[in-house]
Coordinates of N, CA and C in Angstrom, one line a residue:
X3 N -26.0 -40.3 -44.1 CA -27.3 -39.7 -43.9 C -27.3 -38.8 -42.7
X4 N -26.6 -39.3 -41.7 CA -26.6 -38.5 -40.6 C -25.8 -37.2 -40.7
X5 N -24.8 -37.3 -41.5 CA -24.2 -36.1 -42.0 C -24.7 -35.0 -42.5
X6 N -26.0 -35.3 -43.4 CA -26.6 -34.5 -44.1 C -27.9 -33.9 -43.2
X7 N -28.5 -34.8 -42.2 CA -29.0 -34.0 -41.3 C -28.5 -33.2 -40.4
X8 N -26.9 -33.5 -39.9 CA -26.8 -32.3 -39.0 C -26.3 -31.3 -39.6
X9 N -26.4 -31.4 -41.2 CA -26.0 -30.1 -41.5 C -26.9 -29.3 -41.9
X10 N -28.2 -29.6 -41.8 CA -29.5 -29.2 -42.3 C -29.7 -28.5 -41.2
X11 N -29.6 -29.2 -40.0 CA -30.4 -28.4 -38.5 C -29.6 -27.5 -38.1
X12 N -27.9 -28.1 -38.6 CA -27.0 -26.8 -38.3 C -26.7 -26.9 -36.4
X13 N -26.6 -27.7 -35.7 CA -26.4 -28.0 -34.6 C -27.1 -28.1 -33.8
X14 N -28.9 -27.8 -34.1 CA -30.2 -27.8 -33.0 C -30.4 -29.1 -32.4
X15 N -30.2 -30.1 -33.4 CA -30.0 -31.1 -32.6 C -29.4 -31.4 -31.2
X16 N -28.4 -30.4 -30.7 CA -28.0 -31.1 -29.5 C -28.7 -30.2 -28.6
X17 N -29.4 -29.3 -29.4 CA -31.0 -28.8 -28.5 C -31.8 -29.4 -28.6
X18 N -32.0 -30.3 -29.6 CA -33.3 -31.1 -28.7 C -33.7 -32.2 -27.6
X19 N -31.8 -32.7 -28.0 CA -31.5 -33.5 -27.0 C -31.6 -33.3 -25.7
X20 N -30.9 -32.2 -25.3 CA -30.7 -31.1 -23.8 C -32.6 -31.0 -23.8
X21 N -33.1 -30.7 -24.4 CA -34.8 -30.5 -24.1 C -35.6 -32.0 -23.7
X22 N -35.0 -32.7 -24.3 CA -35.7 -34.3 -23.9 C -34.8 -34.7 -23.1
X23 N -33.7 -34.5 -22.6 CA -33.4 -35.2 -21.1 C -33.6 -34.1 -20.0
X24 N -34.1 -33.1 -20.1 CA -35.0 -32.0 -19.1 C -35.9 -32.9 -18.8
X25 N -36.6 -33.0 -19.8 CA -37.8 -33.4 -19.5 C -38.3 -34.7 -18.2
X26 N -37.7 -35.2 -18.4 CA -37.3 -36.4 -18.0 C -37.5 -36.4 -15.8
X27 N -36.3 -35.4 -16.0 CA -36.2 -34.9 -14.4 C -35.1 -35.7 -14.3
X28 N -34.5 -35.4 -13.0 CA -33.1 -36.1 -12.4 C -33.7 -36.6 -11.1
X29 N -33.2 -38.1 -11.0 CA -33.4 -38.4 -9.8 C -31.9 -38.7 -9.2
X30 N -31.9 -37.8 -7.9 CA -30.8 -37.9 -6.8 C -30.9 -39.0 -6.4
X31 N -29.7 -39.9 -6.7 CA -29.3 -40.7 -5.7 C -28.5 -40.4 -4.7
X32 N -29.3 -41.1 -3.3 CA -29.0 -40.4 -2.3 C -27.4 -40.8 -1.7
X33 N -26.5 -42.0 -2.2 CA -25.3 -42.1 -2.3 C -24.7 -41.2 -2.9
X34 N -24.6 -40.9 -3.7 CA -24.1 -40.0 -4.5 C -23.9 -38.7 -3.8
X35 N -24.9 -38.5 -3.2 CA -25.1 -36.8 -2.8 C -24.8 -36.7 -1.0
X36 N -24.5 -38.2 -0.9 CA -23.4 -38.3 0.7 C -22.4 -38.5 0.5
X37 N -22.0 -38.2 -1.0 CA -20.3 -38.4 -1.4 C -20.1 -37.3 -1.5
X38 N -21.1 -36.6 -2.3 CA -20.8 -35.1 -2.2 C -20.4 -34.0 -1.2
X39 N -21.5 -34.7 -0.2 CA -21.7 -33.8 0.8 C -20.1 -34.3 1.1
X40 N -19.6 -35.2 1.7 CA -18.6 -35.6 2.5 C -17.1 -35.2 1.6
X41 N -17.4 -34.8 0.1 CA -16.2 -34.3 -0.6 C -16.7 -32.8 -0.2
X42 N -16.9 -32.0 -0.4 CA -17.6 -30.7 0.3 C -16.6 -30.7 1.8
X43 N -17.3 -31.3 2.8 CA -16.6 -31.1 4.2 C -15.2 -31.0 4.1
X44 N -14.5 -32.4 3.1 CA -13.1 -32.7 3.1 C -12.6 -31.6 2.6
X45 N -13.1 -31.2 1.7 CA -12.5 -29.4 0.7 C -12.4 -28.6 1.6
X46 N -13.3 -28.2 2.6 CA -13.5 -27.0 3.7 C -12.5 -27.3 4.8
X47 N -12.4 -28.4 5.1 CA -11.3 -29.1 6.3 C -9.8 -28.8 5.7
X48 N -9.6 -29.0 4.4 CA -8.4 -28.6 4.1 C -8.0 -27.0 3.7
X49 N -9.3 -26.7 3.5 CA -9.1 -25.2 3.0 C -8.4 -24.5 4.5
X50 N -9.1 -24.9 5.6 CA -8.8 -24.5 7.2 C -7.7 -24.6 7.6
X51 N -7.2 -26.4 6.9 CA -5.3 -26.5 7.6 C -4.7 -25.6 6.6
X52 N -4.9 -25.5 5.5 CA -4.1 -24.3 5.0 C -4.1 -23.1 5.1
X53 N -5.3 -22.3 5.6 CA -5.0 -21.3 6.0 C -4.3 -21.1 7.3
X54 N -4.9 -22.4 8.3 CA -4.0 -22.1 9.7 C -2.6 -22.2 9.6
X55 N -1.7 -23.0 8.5 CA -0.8 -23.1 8.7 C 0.3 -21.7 7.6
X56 N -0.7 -21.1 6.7 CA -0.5 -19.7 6.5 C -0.3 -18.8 7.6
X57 N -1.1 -18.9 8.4 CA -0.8 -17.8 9.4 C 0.3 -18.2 10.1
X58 N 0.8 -19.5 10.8 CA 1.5 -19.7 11.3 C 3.1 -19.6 10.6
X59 N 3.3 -19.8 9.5 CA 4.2 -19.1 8.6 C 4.5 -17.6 8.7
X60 N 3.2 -17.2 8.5 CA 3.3 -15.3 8.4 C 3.7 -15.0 10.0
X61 N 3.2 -15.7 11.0 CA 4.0 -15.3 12.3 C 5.2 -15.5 12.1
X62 N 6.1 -16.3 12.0 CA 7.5 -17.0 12.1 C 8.2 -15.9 11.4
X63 N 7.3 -15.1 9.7 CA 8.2 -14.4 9.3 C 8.3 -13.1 10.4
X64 N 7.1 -12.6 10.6 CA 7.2 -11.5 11.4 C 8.0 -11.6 12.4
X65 N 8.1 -12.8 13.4 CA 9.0 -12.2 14.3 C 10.3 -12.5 13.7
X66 N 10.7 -12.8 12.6 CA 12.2 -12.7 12.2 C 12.3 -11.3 11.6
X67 N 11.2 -10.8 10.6 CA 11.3 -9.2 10.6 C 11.5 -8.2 11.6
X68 N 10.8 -8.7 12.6 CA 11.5 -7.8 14.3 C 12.4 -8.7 14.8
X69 N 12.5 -9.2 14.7 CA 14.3 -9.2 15.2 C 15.2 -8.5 14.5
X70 N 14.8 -8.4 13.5 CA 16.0 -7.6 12.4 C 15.8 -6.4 12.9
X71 N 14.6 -5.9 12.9 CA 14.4 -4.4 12.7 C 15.1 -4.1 14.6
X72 N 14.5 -4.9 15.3 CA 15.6 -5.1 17.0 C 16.9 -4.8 16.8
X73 N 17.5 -5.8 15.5 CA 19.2 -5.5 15.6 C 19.7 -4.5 15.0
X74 N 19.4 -4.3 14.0 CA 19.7 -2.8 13.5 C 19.0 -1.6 13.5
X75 N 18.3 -1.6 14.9 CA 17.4 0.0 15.4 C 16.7 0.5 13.9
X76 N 15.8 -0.7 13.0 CA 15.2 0.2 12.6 C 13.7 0.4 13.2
X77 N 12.7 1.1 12.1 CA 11.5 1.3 12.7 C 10.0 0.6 11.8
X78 N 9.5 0.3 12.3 CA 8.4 -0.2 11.1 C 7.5 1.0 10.2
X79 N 7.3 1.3 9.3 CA 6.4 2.2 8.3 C 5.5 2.7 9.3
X80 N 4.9 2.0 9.4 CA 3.7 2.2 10.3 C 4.1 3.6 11.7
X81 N 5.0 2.8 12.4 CA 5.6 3.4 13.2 C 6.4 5.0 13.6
X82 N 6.8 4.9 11.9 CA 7.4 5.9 11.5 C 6.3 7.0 10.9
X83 N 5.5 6.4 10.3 CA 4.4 7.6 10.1 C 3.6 8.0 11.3
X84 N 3.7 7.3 12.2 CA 3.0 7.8 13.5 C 3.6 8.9 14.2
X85 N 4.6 8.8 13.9 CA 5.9 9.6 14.5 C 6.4 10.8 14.1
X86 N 5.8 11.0 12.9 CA 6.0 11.9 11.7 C 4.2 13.0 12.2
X87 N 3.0 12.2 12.1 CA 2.2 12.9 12.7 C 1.7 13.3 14.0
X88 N 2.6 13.0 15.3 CA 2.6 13.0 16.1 C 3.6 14.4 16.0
X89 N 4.4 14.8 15.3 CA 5.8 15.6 15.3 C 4.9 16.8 14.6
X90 N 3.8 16.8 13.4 CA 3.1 17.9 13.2 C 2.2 18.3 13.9
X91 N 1.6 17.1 15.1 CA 0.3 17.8 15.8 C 1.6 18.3 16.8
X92 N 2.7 18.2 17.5 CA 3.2 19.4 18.4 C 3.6 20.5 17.6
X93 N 4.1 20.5 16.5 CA 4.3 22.0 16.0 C 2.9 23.0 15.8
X94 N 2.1 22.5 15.5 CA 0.5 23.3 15.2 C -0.1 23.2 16.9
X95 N 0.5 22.8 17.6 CA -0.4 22.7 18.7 C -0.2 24.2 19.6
X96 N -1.6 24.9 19.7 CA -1.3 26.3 20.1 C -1.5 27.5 18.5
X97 N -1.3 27.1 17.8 CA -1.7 27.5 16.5 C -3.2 28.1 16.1
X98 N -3.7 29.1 15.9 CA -5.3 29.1 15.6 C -5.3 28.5 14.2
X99 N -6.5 28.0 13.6 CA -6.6 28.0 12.3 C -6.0 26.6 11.9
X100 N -6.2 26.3 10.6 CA -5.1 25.4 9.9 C -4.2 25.8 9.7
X101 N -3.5 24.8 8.8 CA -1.9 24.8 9.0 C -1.7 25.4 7.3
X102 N -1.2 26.2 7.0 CA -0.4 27.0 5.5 C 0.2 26.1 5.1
X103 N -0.6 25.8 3.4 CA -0.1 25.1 2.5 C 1.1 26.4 1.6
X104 N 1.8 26.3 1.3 CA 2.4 27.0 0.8 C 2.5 26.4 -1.1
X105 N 2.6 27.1 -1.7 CA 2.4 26.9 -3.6 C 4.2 27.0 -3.5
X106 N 4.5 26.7 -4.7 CA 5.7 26.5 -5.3 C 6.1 27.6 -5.8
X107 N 5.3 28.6 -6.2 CA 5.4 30.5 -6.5 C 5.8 30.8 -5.4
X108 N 5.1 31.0 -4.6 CA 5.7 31.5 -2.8 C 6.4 31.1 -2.4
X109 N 6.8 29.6 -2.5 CA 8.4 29.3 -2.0 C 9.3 30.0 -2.2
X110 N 9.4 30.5 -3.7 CA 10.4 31.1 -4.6 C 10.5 31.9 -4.3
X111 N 9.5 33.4 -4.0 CA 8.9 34.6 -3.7 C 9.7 34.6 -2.7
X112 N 9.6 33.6 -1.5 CA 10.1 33.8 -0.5 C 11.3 33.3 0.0
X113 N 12.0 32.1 -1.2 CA 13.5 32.6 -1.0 C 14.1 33.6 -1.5
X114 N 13.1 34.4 -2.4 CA 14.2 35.2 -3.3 C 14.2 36.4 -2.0
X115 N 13.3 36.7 -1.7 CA 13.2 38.1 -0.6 C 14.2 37.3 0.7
X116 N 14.7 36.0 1.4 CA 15.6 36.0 2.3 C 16.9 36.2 1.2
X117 N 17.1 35.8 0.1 CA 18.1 36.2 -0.3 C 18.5 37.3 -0.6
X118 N 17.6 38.5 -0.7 CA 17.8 39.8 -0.9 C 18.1 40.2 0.5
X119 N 17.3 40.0 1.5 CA 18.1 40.5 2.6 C 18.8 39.9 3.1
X120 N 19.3 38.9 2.8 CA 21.0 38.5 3.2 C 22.1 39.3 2.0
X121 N 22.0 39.4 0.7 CA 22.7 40.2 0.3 C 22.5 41.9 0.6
X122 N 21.7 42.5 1.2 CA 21.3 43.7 2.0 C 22.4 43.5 3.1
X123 N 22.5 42.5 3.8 CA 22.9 42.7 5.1 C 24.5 41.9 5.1
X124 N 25.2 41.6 3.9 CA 26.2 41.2 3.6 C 26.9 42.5 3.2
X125 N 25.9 43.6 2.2 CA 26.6 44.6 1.7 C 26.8 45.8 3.1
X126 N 26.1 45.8 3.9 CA 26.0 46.3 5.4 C 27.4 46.4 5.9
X127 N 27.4 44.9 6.2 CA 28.7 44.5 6.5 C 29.8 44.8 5.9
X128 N 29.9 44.8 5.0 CA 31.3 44.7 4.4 C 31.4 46.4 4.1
X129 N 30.6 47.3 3.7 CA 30.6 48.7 3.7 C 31.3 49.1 5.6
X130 N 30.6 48.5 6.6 CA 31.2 48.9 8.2 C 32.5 48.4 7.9
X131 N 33.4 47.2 7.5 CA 34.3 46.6 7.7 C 35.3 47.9 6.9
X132 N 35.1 48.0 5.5 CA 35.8 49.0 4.5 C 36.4 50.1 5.4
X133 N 35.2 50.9 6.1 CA 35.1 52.1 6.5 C 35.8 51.9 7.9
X134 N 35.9 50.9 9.2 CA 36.7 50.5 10.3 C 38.3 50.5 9.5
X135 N 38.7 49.5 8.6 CA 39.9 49.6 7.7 C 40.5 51.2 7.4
X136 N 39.9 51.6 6.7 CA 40.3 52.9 6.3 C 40.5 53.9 7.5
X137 N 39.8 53.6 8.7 CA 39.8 54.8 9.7 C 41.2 54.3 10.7
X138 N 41.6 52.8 10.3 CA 42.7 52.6 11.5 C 43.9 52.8 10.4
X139 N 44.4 53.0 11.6 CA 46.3 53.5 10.8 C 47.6 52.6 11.8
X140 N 48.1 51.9 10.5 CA 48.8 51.0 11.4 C 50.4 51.5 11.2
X141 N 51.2 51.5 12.2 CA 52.1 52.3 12.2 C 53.9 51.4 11.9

């Protein structure tokens, strides 16, 4: 019989249930909710040694990452990008204006024209050299 009702209600049933123990109200026992409290503290208390003893880890690695970087002269990222923008603010410094982005067309533009006047000043040369050759007479 009970079969045939919950398939009639189709599962409301455990809504009416949930609606009649609403009703009702909860009473806190006040044990209960000094267990809680005190499971609460214990969680927070632990969450703390573990984070402090995270950090204390993360130090131990760091100074073995500087010692390395000590023994084999390297540099930290950080370091190195500082160094890198400190190296563009002296070249622009005294500069008006910003600094020229140049496009990938203009690069080209502008290796092709030093390459034209290096072969300009290659044929220079070797035209003076031809012409010195031909004018000496070796005996």
């Amino acid at each position: 019989m009970d079969f045939i009702v919950k398939q009639a209600l189709g599962g409301a049933t455990k809504d009416i249930n949930k609606m009649m123990d609403k009703g009702g109200g909860e009473e806190v026992d006040p044990k209960q909710a000094e267990e809680e409290k005190e499971r609460l503290e214990a969680l927070a208390e632990q969450e703390a040694v573990r984070k402090a003893k995270h950090q204390i880890v993360e130090n131990e690695r760091e100074k073995e990452r500087q010692r390395i970087r000590d023994k084999y002269g390297l540099k930290r990222k950080d370091e190195i990008e500082a160094e890198e923008k400190a190296q563009k603010e002296r070249e622009t410094v005294g500069r008006l204006g910003r600094t020229r982005s140049v496009s990938p067309d203009e690069e080209e533009e502008e290796e092709e024209g030093l390459m034209a006047q290096a072969e300009k000043t290659f044929g220079e040369f070797q035209q003076k050299v031809t012409t010195a050759t031909e004018s000496c007479v070796i005996c």
